[in-house]
Coordinates of C-alpha atoms in Angstrom, one line a residue:
Chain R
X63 CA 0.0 0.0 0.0
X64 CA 1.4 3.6 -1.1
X65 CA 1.5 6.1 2.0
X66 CA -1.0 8.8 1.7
X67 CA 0.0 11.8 0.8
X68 CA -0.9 15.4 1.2
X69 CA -1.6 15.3 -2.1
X70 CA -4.1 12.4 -2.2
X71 CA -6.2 14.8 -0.1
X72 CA -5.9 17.4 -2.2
X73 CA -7.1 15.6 -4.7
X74 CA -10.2 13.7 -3.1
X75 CA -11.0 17.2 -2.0
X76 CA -11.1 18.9 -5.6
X77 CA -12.7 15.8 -6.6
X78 CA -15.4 16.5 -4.0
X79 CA -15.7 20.3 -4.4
X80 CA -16.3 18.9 -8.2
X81 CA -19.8 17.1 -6.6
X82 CA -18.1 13.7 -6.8
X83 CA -19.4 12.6 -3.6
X84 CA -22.7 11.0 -5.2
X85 CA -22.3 11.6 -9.4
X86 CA -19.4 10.8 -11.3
X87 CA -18.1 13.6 -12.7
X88 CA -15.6 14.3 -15.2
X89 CA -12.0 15.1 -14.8
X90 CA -9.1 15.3 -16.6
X91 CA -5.6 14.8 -15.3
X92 CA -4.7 18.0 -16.7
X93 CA -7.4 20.1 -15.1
X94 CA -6.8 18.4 -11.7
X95 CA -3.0 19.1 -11.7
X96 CA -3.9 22.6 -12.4
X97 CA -6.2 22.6 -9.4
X98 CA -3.5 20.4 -7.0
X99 CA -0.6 23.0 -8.6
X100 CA 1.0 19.5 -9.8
X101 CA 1.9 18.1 -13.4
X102 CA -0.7 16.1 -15.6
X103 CA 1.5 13.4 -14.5
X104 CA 1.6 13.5 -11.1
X105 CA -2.6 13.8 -10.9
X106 CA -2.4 10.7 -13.3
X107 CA -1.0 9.2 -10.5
X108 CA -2.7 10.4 -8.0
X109 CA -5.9 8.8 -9.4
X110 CA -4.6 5.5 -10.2
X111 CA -3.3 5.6 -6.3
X112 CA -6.7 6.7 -4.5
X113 CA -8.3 4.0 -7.4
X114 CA -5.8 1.2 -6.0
X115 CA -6.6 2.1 -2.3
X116 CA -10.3 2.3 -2.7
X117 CA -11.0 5.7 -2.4
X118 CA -12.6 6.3 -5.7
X119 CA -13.9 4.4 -8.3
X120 CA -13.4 5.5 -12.2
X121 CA -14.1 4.7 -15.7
X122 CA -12.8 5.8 -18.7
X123 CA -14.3 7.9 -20.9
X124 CA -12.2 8.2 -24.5
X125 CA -9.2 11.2 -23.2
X126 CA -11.1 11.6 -19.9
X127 CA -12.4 9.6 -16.6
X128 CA -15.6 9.7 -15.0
X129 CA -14.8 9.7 -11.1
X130 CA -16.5 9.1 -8.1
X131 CA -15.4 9.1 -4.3
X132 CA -16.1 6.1 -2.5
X133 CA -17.8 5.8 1.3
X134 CA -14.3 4.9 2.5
X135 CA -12.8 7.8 0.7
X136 CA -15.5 10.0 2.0
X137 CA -14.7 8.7 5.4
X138 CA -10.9 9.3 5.3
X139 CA -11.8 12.9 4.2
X140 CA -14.2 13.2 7.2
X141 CA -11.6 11.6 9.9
X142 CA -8.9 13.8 8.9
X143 CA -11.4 16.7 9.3
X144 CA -12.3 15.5 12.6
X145 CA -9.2 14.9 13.8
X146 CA -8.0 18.3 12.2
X147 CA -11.4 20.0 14.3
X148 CA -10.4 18.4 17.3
X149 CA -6.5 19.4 17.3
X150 CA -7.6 23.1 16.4
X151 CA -10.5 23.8 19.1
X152 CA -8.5 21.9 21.5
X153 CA -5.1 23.8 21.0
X154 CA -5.1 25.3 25.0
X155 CA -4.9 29.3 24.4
X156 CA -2.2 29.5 26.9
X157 CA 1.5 29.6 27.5
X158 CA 2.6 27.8 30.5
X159 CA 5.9 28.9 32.3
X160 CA 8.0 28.4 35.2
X161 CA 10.5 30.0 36.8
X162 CA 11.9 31.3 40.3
X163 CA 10.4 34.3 42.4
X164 CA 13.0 37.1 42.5
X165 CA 13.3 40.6 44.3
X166 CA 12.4 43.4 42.3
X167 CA 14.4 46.9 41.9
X168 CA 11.3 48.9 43.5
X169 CA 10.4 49.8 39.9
X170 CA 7.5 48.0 39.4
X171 CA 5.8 50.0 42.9
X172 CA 6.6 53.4 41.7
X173 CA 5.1 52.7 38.2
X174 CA 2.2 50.4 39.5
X175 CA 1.3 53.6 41.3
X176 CA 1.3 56.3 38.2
X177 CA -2.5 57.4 38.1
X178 CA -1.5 57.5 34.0
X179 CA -1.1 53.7 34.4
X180 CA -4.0 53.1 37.2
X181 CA -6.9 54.4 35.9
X182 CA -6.1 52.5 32.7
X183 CA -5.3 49.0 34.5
X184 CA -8.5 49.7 36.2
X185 CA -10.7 50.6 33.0
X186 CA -9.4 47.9 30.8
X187 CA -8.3 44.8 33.7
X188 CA -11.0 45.7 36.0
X189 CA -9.4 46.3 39.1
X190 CA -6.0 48.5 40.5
X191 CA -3.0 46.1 40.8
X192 CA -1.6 45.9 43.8
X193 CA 1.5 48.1 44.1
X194 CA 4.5 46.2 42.9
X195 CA 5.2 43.6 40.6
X196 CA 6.2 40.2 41.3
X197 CA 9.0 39.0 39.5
X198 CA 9.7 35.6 37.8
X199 CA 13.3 34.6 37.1
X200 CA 12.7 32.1 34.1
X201 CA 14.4 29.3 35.0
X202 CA 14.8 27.3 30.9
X203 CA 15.7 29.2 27.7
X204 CA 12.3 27.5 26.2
X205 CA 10.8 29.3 28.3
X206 CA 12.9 32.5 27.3
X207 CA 11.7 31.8 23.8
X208 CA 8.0 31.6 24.7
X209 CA 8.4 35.2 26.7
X210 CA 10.6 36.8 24.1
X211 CA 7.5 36.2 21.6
X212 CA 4.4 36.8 24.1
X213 CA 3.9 40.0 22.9
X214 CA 3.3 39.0 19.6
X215 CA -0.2 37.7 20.8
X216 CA -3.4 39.8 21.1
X217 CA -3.5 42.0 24.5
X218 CA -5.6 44.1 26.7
X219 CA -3.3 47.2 25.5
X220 CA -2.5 49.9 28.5
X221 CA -1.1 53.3 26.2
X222 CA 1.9 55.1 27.1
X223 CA 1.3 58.7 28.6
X224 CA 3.1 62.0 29.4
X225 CA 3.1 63.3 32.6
X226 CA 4.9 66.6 31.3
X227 CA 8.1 65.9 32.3
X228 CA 8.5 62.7 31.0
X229 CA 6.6 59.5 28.8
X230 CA 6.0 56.1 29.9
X231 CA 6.0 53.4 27.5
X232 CA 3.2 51.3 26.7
X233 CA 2.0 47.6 28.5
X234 CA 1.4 44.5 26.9
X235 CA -1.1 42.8 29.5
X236 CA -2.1 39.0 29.3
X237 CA -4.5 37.5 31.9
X238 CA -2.7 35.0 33.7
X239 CA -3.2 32.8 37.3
X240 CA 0.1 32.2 39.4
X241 CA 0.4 29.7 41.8
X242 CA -3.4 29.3 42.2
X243 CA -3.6 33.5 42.3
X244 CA -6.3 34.0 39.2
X245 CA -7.1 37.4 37.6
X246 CA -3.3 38.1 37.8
X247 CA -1.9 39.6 34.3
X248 CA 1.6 38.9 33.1
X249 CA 3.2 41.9 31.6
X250 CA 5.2 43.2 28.1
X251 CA 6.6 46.5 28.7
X252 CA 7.6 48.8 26.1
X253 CA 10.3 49.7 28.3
X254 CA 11.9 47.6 31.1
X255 CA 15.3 46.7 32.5
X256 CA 15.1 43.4 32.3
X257 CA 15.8 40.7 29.6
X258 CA 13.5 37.8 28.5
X259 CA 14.5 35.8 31.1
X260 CA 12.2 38.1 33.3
X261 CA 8.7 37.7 33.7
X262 CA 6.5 40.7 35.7
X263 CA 3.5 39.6 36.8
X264 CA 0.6 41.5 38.7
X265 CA -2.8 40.9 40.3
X266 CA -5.4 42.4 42.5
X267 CA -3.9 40.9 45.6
X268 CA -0.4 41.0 46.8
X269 CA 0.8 37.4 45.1
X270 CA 3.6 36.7 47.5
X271 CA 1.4 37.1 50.7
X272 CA -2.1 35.5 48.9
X273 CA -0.3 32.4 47.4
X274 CA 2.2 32.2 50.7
X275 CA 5.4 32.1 48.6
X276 CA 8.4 34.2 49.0
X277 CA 11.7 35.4 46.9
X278 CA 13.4 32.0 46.1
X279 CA 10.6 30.0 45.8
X280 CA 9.5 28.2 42.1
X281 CA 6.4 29.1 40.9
X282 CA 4.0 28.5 37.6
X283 CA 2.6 31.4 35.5
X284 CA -0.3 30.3 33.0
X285 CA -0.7 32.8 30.6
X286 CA -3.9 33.3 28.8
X287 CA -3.6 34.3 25.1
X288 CA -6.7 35.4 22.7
X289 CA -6.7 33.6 19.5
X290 CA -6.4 36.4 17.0
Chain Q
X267 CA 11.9 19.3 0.1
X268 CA 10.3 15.6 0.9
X269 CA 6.5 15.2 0.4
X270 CA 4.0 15.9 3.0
X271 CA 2.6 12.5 4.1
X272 CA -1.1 12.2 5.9
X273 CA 1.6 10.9 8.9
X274 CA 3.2 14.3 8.8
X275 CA -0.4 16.1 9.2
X276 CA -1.4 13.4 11.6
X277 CA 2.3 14.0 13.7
X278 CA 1.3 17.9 13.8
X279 CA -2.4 16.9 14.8
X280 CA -1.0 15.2 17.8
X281 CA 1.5 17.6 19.0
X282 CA -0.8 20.2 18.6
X283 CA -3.4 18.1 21.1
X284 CA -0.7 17.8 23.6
X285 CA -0.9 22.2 23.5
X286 CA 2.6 22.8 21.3
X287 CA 0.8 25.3 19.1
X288 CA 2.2 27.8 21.9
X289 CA 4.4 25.9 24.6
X290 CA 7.4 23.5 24.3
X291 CA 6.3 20.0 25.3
X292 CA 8.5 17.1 25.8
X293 CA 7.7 14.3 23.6
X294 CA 9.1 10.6 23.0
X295 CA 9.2 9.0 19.8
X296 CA 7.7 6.1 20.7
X297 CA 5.0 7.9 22.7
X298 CA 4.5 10.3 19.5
X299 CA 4.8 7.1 17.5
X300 CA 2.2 5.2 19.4
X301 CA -0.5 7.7 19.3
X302 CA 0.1 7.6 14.9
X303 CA 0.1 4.1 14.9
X304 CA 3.6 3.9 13.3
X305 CA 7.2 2.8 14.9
X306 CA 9.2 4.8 17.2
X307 CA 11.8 5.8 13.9
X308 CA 8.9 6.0 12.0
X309 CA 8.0 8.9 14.5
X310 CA 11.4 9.8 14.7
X311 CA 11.8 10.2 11.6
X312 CA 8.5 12.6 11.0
X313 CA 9.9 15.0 13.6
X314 CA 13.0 15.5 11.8
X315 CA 10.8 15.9 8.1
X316 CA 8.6 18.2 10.1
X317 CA 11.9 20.3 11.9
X318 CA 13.1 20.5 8.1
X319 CA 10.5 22.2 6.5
X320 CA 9.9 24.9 9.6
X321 CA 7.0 23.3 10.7
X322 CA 8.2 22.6 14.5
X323 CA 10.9 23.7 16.4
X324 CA 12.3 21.6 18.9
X325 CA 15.0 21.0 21.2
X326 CA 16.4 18.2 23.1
X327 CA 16.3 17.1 26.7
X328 CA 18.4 14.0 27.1
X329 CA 16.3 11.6 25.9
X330 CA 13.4 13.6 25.0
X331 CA 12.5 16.2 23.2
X332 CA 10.9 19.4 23.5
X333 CA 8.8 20.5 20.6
X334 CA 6.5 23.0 19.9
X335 CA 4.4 23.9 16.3
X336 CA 5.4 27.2 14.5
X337 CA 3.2 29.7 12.9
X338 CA 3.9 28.2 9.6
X339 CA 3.0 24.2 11.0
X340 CA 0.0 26.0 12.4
X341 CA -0.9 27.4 9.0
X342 CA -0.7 24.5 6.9
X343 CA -3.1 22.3 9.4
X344 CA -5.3 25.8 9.3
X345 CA -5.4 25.9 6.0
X346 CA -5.7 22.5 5.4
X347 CA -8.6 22.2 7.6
X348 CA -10.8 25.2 5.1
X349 CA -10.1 23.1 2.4
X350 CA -11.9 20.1 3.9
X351 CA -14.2 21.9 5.7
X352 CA -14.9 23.8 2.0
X353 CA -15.0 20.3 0.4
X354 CA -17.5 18.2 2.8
X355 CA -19.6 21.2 2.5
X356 CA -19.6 22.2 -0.7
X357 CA -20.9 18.8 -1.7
X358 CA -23.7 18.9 -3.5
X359 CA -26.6 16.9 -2.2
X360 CA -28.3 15.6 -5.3
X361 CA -27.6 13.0 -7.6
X362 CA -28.5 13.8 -11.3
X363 CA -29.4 11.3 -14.0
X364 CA -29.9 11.3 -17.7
X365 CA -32.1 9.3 -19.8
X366 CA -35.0 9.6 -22.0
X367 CA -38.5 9.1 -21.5
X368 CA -40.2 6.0 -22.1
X369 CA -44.1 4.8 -21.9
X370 CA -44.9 2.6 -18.8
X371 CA -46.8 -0.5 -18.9
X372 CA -49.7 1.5 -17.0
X373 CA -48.8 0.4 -13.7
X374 CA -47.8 3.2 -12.4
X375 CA -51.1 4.7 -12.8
X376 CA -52.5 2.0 -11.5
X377 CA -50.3 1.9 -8.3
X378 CA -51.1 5.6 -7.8
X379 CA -54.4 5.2 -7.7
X380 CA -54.5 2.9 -4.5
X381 CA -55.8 5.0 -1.9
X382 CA -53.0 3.2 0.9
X383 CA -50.4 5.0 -1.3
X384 CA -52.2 8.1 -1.8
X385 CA -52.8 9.3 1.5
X386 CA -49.4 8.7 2.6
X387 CA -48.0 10.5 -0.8
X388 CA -50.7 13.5 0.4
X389 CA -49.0 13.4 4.3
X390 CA -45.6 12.7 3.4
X391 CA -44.6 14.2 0.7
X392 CA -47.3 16.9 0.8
X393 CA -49.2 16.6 -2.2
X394 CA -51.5 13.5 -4.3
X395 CA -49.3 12.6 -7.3
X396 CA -50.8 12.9 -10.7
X397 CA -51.7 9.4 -11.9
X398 CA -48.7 7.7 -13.6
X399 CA -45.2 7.7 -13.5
X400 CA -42.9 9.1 -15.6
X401 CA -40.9 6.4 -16.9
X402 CA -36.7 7.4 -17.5
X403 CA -34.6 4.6 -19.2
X404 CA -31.1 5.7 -18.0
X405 CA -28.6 6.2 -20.9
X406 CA -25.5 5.1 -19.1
X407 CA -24.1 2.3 -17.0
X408 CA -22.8 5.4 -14.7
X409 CA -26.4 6.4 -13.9
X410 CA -27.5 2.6 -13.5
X411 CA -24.7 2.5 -10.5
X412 CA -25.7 5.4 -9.2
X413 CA -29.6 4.2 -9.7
X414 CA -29.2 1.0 -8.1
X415 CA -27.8 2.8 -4.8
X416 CA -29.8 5.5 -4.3
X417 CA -32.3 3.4 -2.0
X418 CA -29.1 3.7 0.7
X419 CA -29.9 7.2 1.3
X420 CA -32.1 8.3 4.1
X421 CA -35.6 8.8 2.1
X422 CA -39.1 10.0 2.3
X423 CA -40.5 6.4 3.5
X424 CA -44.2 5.4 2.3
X425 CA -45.2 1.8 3.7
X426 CA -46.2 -1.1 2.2
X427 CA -49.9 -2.0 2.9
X428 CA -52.4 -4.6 2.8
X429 CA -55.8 -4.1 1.3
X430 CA -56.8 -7.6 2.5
X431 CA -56.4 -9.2 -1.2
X432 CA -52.9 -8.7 -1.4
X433 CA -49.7 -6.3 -0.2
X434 CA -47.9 -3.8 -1.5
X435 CA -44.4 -3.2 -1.3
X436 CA -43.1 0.3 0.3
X437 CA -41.5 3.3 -1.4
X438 CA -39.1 5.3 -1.0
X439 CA -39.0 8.7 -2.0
X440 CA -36.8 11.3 -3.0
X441 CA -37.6 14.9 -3.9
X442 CA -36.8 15.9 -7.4
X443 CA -36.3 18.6 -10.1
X444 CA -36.9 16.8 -13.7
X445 CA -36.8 19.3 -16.4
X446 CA -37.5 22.1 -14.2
X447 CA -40.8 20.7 -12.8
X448 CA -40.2 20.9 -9.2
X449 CA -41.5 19.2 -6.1
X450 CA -41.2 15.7 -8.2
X451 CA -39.8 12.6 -6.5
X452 CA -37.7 10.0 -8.1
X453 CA -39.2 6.8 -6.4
X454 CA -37.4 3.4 -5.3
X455 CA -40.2 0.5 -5.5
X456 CA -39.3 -2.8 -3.2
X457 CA -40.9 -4.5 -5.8
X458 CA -41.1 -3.6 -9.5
X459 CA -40.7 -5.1 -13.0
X460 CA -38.3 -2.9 -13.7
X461 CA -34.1 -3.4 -13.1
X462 CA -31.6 -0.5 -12.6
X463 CA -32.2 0.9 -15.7
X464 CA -35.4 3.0 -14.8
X465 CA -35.7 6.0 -12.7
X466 CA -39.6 6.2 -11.8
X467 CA -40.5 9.7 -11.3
X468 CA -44.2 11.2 -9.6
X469 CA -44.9 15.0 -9.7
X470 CA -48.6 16.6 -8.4
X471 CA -48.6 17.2 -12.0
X472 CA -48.5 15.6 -15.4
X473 CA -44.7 16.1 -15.9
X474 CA -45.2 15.8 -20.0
X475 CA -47.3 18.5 -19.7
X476 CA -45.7 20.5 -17.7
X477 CA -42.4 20.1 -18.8
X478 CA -44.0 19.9 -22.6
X479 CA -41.8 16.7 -23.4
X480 CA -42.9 13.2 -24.6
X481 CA -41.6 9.5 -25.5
X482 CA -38.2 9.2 -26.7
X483 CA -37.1 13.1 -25.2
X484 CA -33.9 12.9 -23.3
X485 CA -34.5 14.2 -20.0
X486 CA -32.1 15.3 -16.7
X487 CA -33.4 14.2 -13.2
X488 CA -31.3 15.8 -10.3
X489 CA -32.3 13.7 -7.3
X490 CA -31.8 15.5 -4.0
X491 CA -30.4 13.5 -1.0
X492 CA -30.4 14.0 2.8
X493 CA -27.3 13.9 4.3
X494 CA -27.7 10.8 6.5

């Protein structure tokens, strides 16, 4: 038995969008390499394969063939897209990570409590962090990797303001839970000190004194991501 | 490049249910290989097609490895997954058939007539037929095939009956177009004189008439079908 190949599918789907699921409908090689982006050859073969294996059943007519797909051809289609449904709903939207709690520089206090930053967390997260941010050493490059590209994703979006004598960059804010702590948001700042080993993360609640941990201690951050 | 094999797609499928469309997750060959029904280096080697052609990235961890799907794996099982989705929809619920008209022996009037068929036409299919059938003898083995299995689709039933002289086979319908007459039903007898060549076709009117055709005109028949 030849292994299926991408382009089997590709072909028993044409052959379907064609109305080949209950008629027998004309094809030629040519027209079905066209559609498949393959040679007349290649479709020739393609046939005689899905033919071999079941999938459709064909008769000649003069240059052309009259083709129909076959219940277990129609199946396959309909188990791939099952199994192709299944994988894509149940893709979890999140971004797991781990890593080691670390002391802060005081930063994250003094711009927690900017009122340019507060009313915004407030409007748009629902609630005024908790001065100070807890920080996450990441403790595996992988991990490194998935923080370097969270920003990429979808986010509630906190602006960047003037106060007059100086701006403040903007914040990247992704719902998150940590250790247990839900409604806590992990945070891309336009601006920050740290490197991608550092993850900020904030909440309603002071996180070290809510989920009883303290600077040292390992703890997991599930980030929640939108699909865009 | 090597080709994309249903394995490949079905490799992606699984890493993607194990949530490494956005996190690295450690994966064994043989685990991998087990869930895709194929050997440990048959897994093996899928990784490494996959890791070739950008559609994971992954990284080892002594004896496992960590391996998450990229934007462009993603994409392909995305994109993929319309073109199924397009194809299992698009396909067209009806059958058509060809063949020209021929004269009955009269027993399809006769048939009709029976008052344990006509108030189930009137109920089920919403209208009294005209007396007689319109008889179609199909011009191609193609249609014969298709003919002979339409009775496997789910159908508009009408029961057999006894009138206390003798019984009378059921029938099932199916809603049709023929020559633009509309709300006609190709019919599939349990018993009949005739063989795989005939399509039997009822209408709440005189399709000749209606469709201004008689004996020997070559006629099209598009049978509509319920997806079971």
């Amino acid at each position: 038995m030849p292994e299926i190949k991408l382009q089997h599918i590709l072909t028993l789907v044409q052959l379907l969008a064609k109305g080949a699921r209950h008629n027998f409908v004309e094809v030629t090689t040519g027209g079905l390499g066209k559609n498949i982006g393959r040679s007349q050859q290649a479709a020739s073969k393609h046939l005689l394969d899905l033919e071999t294996e079941g999938y459709i059943e064909r008769v000649r007519r003069g240059q052309k063939f009259a083709v129909r797909v076959t219940d277990k051809g129609f199946s396959e289609i309909e188990n791939l897209f099952a199994s192709l449904k299944s994988a894509l709903e149940s893709a979890p939207a999140s971004i797991d990570f781990e890593g080691t709690v670390v002391s802060g520089m005081g930063e994250g206090a003094y711009y927690m409590s900017l009122e340019g930053y507060r009313k915004q967390f407030k409007e748009k997260l629902g609630y005024e962090p908790y001065p100070g941010t807890l920080n996450v050493r990441l403790v595996d490059p992988l991990y490194m990797t998935a923080r370097r590209e969270l920003g990429r994703h979808p986010s509630i979006f906190v602006d960047g303001f003037s106060d007059g004598t100086r701006t403040y960059g903007w914040v990247k804010c992704y719902r998150a839970t940590i250790d247990g702590v839900e409604n806590a948001a992990a945070l891309v700042l336009e601006r920050t000190h740290y490197d991608d080993s550092m993850l900020e993360v904030i909440a309603p609640v002071s996180i070290k004194d809510s989920a009883g941990i303290k600077v040292g201690d390992k703890v997991k951050v599930r980030v929640q991501i939108q699909m865009p």
